[in-house]
Amino acid sequence: MASLPSLPSPGDLPAAFENLSDKVFRGGVAELEPMDSVVIAEGPQMTVHRYIPSAPPVGGLPILLVPPLAAPAQCFDLRRGCSLAEHLTLLGYPTHLVDYGRIGFDDRELGLEHWVETVIPDAAAAVCADADCDEVQLVGWCLGGIMSLLSVADGRVPARSVAMIASPFDFTEVRMMGPIRQLGRLTRGAAGTALYRMMGGAPAGMVALGFRLSSFDKLVTKPVAIATHMSDREFLAQIEAVDALMDNMAAYPGRTFGQLYHRFFRVNDLHDGKLELSEGQEIDLANVDVPVLSVAGESDVLAPKGAVDHVAELLTGSPECRLETAPGGHLGVLTGRGAERTTWRYLDEFLLETG
């Protein structure tokens, strides 16, 4: 028989009442103020920020944080204490971020090639100019990691290294996408194509819903979890920060969503490491000749370990492809409460060795 959830003990009540008061009267307990930064470059679907250093610089090459599409760039700066950007600047790394801004219906004709061939290379060039150097270190989450690696393989980004967190390369391992593949086979992709063309892509609300449903069990039990952890300020702060991130999800442009649907989910085009984005120009991941780090989340259903680790089979030209696994789901492995002791430690070691 399952045990009932326990309420805060008498000793926890003062902290619980304080947290409840802050949530009700002060808007919450999480520190969501973004880190201070300056804009060093702007362009279509591109704003490049340089974070204000939090510690004396350690030298070395600058870092460019590359978010996925649809997820807001604040994924790297979730909240104070659970911000990868804050962590890197506290270590003294020159840390930069590329932000794609809001995506609307007018952007429906933009495909993945726009980010792989233009946005990320232009952002990297801006970072190099700002730091007066010839190379950058790329750190990408999910699709941001995939696009970063494709840009390097295509010879468009002068990278010293690439670190990826929760970036899948074998979509047959993503079981929750099984129904989409089945529908695609039955309709030869027509049903999905008609839907995203009609909407001009995947609207922000749909993207946020899909992300939330990937952790359906946590979504259902969330009210009980909050009640039973009312004295745990860090737990409450993390939930608030994740909710804020979900509320700021962006849309996928129509052409990009079509490429993800047909090329990745339906036919698993990345499985062999080769991808044609612009007509007649094939990108081969075997051309990546820099060290790569890839971290998978133990409980990630959007990018399971098998899907993430597959990249090692494709990087035949890389001098090193380091595979690591850390606790957490798709977002938690990047910026969960335990990421500092796991994912960030792996990243610290990798950057120290390669930068």
Coordinates of C-alpha atoms in Angstrom, one line a residue:
M1 CA 0.0 0.0 0.0
A2 CA 1.4 3.4 -1.0
S3 CA 2.2 5.7 1.8
L4 CA 0.5 9.1 2.0
P5 CA 2.5 12.2 1.3
S6 CA 3.7 13.9 4.5
L7 CA 3.1 17.5 5.4
P8 CA 5.9 19.7 6.9
S9 CA 6.9 18.7 10.4
P10 CA 6.3 21.1 13.3
G11 CA 9.9 22.1 13.1
D12 CA 9.6 23.0 9.4
L13 CA 6.5 25.2 9.9
P14 CA 8.2 28.6 10.3
A15 CA 10.1 28.1 7.0
A16 CA 7.0 26.8 5.3
F17 CA 5.0 29.8 6.5
E18 CA 7.7 32.2 5.3
N19 CA 7.9 30.5 1.9
L20 CA 4.1 30.6 1.6
S21 CA 4.0 34.2 2.5
D22 CA 6.7 35.0 -0.1
K23 CA 4.8 33.1 -2.8
V24 CA 1.5 34.8 -2.0
F25 CA 2.6 38.4 -1.3
R26 CA 6.0 38.8 -2.9
G27 CA 5.5 36.9 -6.2
G28 CA 7.6 33.9 -5.3
V29 CA 10.8 32.7 -3.8
A30 CA 13.1 32.3 -6.9
E31 CA 15.6 34.9 -7.9
L32 CA 14.8 35.2 -11.6
E33 CA 16.7 38.4 -12.4
P34 CA 18.9 37.8 -15.4
M35 CA 22.6 38.2 -15.1
D36 CA 24.0 41.5 -16.2
S37 CA 25.2 41.5 -19.8
V38 CA 26.0 43.8 -22.7
V39 CA 25.0 43.3 -26.3
I40 CA 28.0 43.0 -28.6
A41 CA 26.2 42.1 -31.9
E42 CA 22.8 42.0 -33.5
G43 CA 21.4 40.6 -36.7
P44 CA 18.3 38.7 -38.0
Q45 CA 17.3 36.2 -35.3
M46 CA 20.5 37.0 -33.4
T47 CA 21.5 39.0 -30.4
V48 CA 24.8 38.2 -28.9
H49 CA 25.4 39.0 -25.2
R50 CA 28.6 39.1 -23.2
Y51 CA 28.0 38.5 -19.5
I52 CA 29.6 40.9 -17.1
P53 CA 32.4 38.9 -15.4
S54 CA 31.7 37.8 -11.8
A55 CA 35.3 36.9 -11.1
P56 CA 38.8 37.8 -12.4
P57 CA 39.2 36.4 -15.9
V58 CA 41.1 33.1 -16.0
G59 CA 42.2 33.6 -19.6
G60 CA 41.5 31.0 -22.3
L61 CA 39.1 31.1 -25.2
P62 CA 35.6 32.6 -24.9
I63 CA 32.5 30.4 -24.5
L64 CA 29.4 30.8 -26.6
L65 CA 26.2 29.3 -25.2
V66 CA 23.9 28.1 -27.9
P67 CA 20.2 27.4 -27.0
P68 CA 17.9 25.3 -29.0
L69 CA 15.1 26.8 -31.1
A70 CA 11.7 27.3 -29.3
A71 CA 13.3 27.3 -25.8
P72 CA 14.2 30.8 -24.5
A73 CA 17.8 31.6 -24.1
Q74 CA 17.2 32.0 -20.3
C75 CA 17.6 28.2 -20.2
F76 CA 21.3 28.9 -19.5
D77 CA 20.4 31.5 -16.8
L78 CA 17.5 29.8 -15.1
R79 CA 17.8 31.4 -11.7
R80 CA 20.5 32.4 -9.2
G81 CA 22.2 29.3 -7.9
C82 CA 21.0 27.2 -10.9
S83 CA 22.5 29.2 -13.8
L84 CA 25.2 27.7 -16.0
A85 CA 26.0 31.2 -17.2
E86 CA 26.5 32.4 -13.6
H87 CA 28.6 29.3 -12.9
L88 CA 30.9 29.9 -15.8
T89 CA 31.4 33.6 -15.1
L90 CA 32.1 32.9 -11.4
L91 CA 34.9 30.7 -12.7
G92 CA 36.3 33.6 -14.7
Y93 CA 35.4 32.3 -18.2
P94 CA 34.6 35.0 -20.8
T95 CA 31.0 33.8 -21.4
H96 CA 28.7 34.8 -24.2
L97 CA 25.1 33.9 -25.3
V98 CA 23.3 34.0 -28.6
D99 CA 19.6 34.8 -28.3
Y100 CA 17.3 34.2 -31.3
G101 CA 14.5 36.4 -30.0
R102 CA 10.8 35.7 -30.6
I103 CA 9.8 33.6 -33.6
G104 CA 6.5 34.5 -35.4
F105 CA 4.4 33.6 -38.4
D106 CA 6.5 35.9 -40.6
D107 CA 9.5 33.6 -39.9
R108 CA 7.8 30.5 -41.2
E109 CA 10.1 30.1 -44.2
L110 CA 13.3 29.9 -42.1
G111 CA 14.9 26.5 -42.0
L112 CA 17.6 24.9 -39.9
E113 CA 20.2 26.1 -42.5
H114 CA 19.5 29.6 -41.4
W115 CA 20.8 28.9 -37.9
V116 CA 23.5 26.4 -38.9
E117 CA 24.9 28.4 -41.8
T118 CA 24.3 32.0 -40.7
V119 CA 23.2 32.7 -37.1
I120 CA 25.6 30.5 -35.2
P121 CA 28.6 31.3 -37.4
D122 CA 27.8 35.1 -37.2
A123 CA 27.5 34.9 -33.5
A124 CA 30.8 33.0 -33.2
A125 CA 32.5 35.6 -35.4
A126 CA 31.1 38.4 -33.2
V127 CA 32.5 36.7 -30.1
C128 CA 35.9 36.2 -31.7
A129 CA 36.0 39.9 -32.7
D130 CA 34.9 41.0 -29.2
A131 CA 37.5 38.8 -27.5
D132 CA 40.2 39.4 -30.1
C133 CA 40.7 35.7 -30.7
D134 CA 40.5 33.1 -33.5
E135 CA 38.5 30.4 -31.9
V136 CA 35.5 29.8 -29.6
Q137 CA 34.3 27.0 -27.3
L138 CA 30.6 26.1 -28.1
V139 CA 28.2 24.8 -25.4
G140 CA 24.8 23.8 -26.7
W141 CA 21.7 22.3 -25.1
C142 CA 19.4 19.9 -27.1
L143 CA 19.0 21.2 -30.7
G144 CA 21.5 23.9 -29.9
G145 CA 24.2 21.3 -29.5
I146 CA 23.1 19.6 -32.8
M147 CA 23.2 22.9 -34.7
S148 CA 26.6 23.8 -33.1
L149 CA 28.1 20.5 -34.2
L150 CA 26.7 20.8 -37.7
S151 CA 28.1 24.4 -38.0
V152 CA 31.6 23.1 -37.0
A153 CA 31.3 20.1 -39.4
D154 CA 30.4 22.5 -42.2
G155 CA 33.6 24.5 -41.5
R156 CA 31.6 27.7 -40.7
V157 CA 32.6 28.1 -37.0
P158 CA 36.3 28.2 -35.8
A159 CA 35.7 26.1 -32.7
R160 CA 38.3 24.8 -30.3
S161 CA 35.8 22.4 -28.8
V162 CA 32.1 21.6 -28.7
A163 CA 30.1 20.5 -25.6
M164 CA 26.6 19.2 -25.9
I165 CA 24.0 18.6 -23.2
A166 CA 20.9 16.4 -24.0
S167 CA 21.5 16.5 -27.8
P168 CA 20.0 13.4 -29.5
F169 CA 21.4 11.9 -32.8
D170 CA 19.4 8.7 -33.1
F171 CA 15.7 9.5 -33.0
T172 CA 14.6 5.9 -33.0
E173 CA 15.7 5.9 -29.4
V174 CA 13.2 8.6 -28.5
R175 CA 10.2 6.4 -27.7
M176 CA 7.8 9.1 -27.0
M177 CA 8.1 10.1 -30.7
G178 CA 7.0 6.6 -31.7
P179 CA 3.4 7.7 -32.4
I180 CA 4.6 10.5 -34.6
R181 CA 6.7 8.1 -36.7
Q182 CA 3.7 5.7 -37.0
L183 CA 1.4 8.5 -38.2
G184 CA 4.1 9.6 -40.6
R185 CA 4.4 6.1 -42.1
L186 CA 0.6 5.8 -42.4
T187 CA 0.1 9.1 -44.1
R188 CA 3.6 9.4 -45.7
G189 CA 4.0 12.6 -43.7
A190 CA 1.0 14.3 -45.1
A191 CA -0.9 14.8 -41.8
G192 CA 1.9 16.5 -40.0
T193 CA 2.8 18.6 -43.1
A194 CA -0.7 19.9 -43.4
L195 CA -0.9 20.8 -39.7
Y196 CA 2.4 22.7 -39.4
R197 CA 1.9 24.5 -42.8
M198 CA -1.5 25.7 -41.7
M199 CA -0.1 27.1 -38.4
G200 CA 3.1 28.3 -40.0
G201 CA 5.1 26.1 -37.6
A202 CA 4.7 24.9 -34.0
P203 CA 3.1 27.7 -31.9
A204 CA 4.8 28.5 -28.6
G205 CA 1.8 27.1 -26.6
M206 CA 2.1 23.8 -28.3
V207 CA 5.8 23.6 -27.7
A208 CA 5.4 24.4 -24.0
L209 CA 2.6 21.8 -23.7
G210 CA 4.8 19.1 -25.4
F211 CA 7.6 19.9 -23.0
R212 CA 5.4 19.7 -20.0
L213 CA 3.8 16.4 -21.2
S214 CA 7.3 14.8 -21.4
S215 CA 7.2 14.9 -17.6
F216 CA 3.6 14.1 -17.2
D217 CA 4.0 12.3 -13.9
K218 CA 5.6 15.4 -12.4
L219 CA 2.9 17.6 -13.9
V220 CA 0.1 15.6 -12.3
T221 CA 1.8 15.4 -8.8
K222 CA 3.0 19.0 -8.8
P223 CA 0.4 20.4 -6.4
V224 CA 1.1 17.6 -3.9
A225 CA 4.9 18.1 -4.3
I226 CA 4.6 21.8 -3.6
A227 CA 2.5 21.2 -0.5
T228 CA 4.8 18.6 0.9
H229 CA 7.9 20.7 0.2
M230 CA 6.6 24.1 1.4
S231 CA 9.5 24.4 3.8
D232 CA 12.2 23.6 1.1
R233 CA 12.9 27.0 -0.5
E234 CA 15.3 25.6 -3.1
F235 CA 12.7 23.1 -4.3
L236 CA 10.0 25.8 -4.6
A237 CA 12.4 28.1 -6.3
Q238 CA 13.3 25.5 -9.0
I239 CA 9.6 24.9 -9.8
E240 CA 9.0 28.6 -10.1
A241 CA 12.0 29.0 -12.4
V242 CA 11.0 26.1 -14.6
D243 CA 7.4 27.5 -14.8
A244 CA 8.8 30.9 -15.9
L245 CA 10.9 29.2 -18.6
M246 CA 7.8 27.3 -19.9
D247 CA 5.8 30.5 -20.0
N248 CA 8.4 32.0 -22.3
M249 CA 8.7 29.2 -24.8
A250 CA 8.9 30.4 -28.4
A251 CA 7.5 29.0 -31.7
Y252 CA 9.2 26.8 -34.2
P253 CA 9.3 28.4 -37.7
G254 CA 7.3 26.3 -40.2
R255 CA 10.2 25.2 -42.5
T256 CA 12.3 24.3 -39.5
F257 CA 9.6 22.3 -37.8
G258 CA 9.0 20.6 -41.1
Q259 CA 12.7 19.6 -41.3
L260 CA 12.6 18.3 -37.8
Y261 CA 9.4 16.3 -38.4
H262 CA 10.4 14.8 -41.8
R263 CA 14.2 14.5 -41.5
F264 CA 14.7 13.8 -37.8
F265 CA 11.6 12.2 -36.5
R266 CA 10.3 10.3 -39.6
V267 CA 13.4 9.1 -41.3
N268 CA 16.1 9.5 -38.7
D269 CA 18.3 11.4 -41.1
L270 CA 21.0 12.2 -38.5
H271 CA 21.6 8.5 -37.8
D272 CA 24.5 8.2 -40.3
G273 CA 25.9 11.6 -39.4
K274 CA 25.2 13.2 -42.8
L275 CA 22.6 15.9 -43.4
E276 CA 21.8 18.0 -46.4
L277 CA 20.2 21.3 -45.5
S278 CA 21.0 23.7 -48.4
E279 CA 20.4 21.9 -51.7
G280 CA 23.4 20.0 -52.9
Q281 CA 25.5 20.7 -49.8
E282 CA 25.9 17.7 -47.5
I283 CA 27.2 18.2 -43.9
D284 CA 29.2 15.2 -42.6
L285 CA 29.8 15.0 -38.9
A286 CA 32.9 13.0 -39.6
N287 CA 34.5 16.3 -40.6
V288 CA 34.4 17.5 -37.0
D289 CA 38.1 17.6 -35.9
V290 CA 37.9 19.1 -32.4
P291 CA 37.2 17.5 -29.0
V292 CA 33.5 16.9 -28.2
L293 CA 31.7 16.4 -24.8
S294 CA 28.2 14.9 -24.8
V295 CA 26.2 14.6 -21.6
A296 CA 23.0 12.6 -21.4
G297 CA 20.3 12.8 -18.7
E298 CA 19.5 9.6 -16.8
S299 CA 15.8 10.2 -16.9
D300 CA 15.5 12.3 -20.1
V301 CA 12.7 11.0 -22.3
L302 CA 13.2 13.7 -25.0
A303 CA 16.9 12.8 -25.5
P304 CA 17.5 9.3 -23.9
K305 CA 21.0 8.1 -23.3
G306 CA 21.0 5.8 -26.3
A307 CA 20.0 8.7 -28.6
V308 CA 22.6 11.0 -27.2
D309 CA 25.5 8.6 -27.0
H310 CA 25.1 7.6 -30.7
V311 CA 27.0 10.7 -31.7
A312 CA 30.3 9.0 -30.7
E313 CA 29.8 6.6 -33.6
L314 CA 29.6 9.5 -36.0
L315 CA 32.6 11.6 -34.9
T316 CA 35.3 9.5 -36.6
G317 CA 37.4 12.6 -37.2
S318 CA 37.3 14.0 -33.7
P319 CA 40.4 13.4 -31.5
E320 CA 38.1 12.8 -28.5
C321 CA 34.4 12.3 -28.0
R322 CA 33.7 12.1 -24.2
L323 CA 30.4 10.6 -23.2
E324 CA 29.0 11.3 -19.7
T325 CA 25.7 10.7 -18.0
A326 CA 24.2 12.8 -15.2
P327 CA 21.0 12.7 -13.2
G328 CA 18.0 14.6 -14.5
G329 CA 15.5 14.9 -17.3
H330 CA 15.8 17.1 -20.4
L331 CA 16.1 20.4 -18.5
G332 CA 17.3 19.1 -15.2
V333 CA 20.5 17.6 -16.7
L334 CA 21.4 21.1 -17.9
T335 CA 20.3 23.3 -14.9
G336 CA 18.8 21.2 -12.2
R337 CA 19.6 21.5 -8.5
G338 CA 22.2 18.7 -8.9
A339 CA 23.8 19.9 -12.2
E340 CA 26.6 21.8 -10.4
R341 CA 27.9 18.5 -9.0
T342 CA 27.6 16.5 -12.2
T343 CA 27.0 18.1 -15.6
W344 CA 28.8 21.3 -14.8
R345 CA 31.7 19.4 -13.3
Y346 CA 32.1 17.4 -16.5
L347 CA 31.9 20.6 -18.5
D348 CA 34.5 22.4 -16.2
E349 CA 37.0 19.5 -16.7
F350 CA 36.4 19.5 -20.4
L351 CA 36.8 23.3 -20.8
L352 CA 39.9 23.3 -18.7
E353 CA 41.6 20.6 -20.9
T354 CA 40.5 22.0 -24.2
G355 CA 40.5 25.8 -23.7

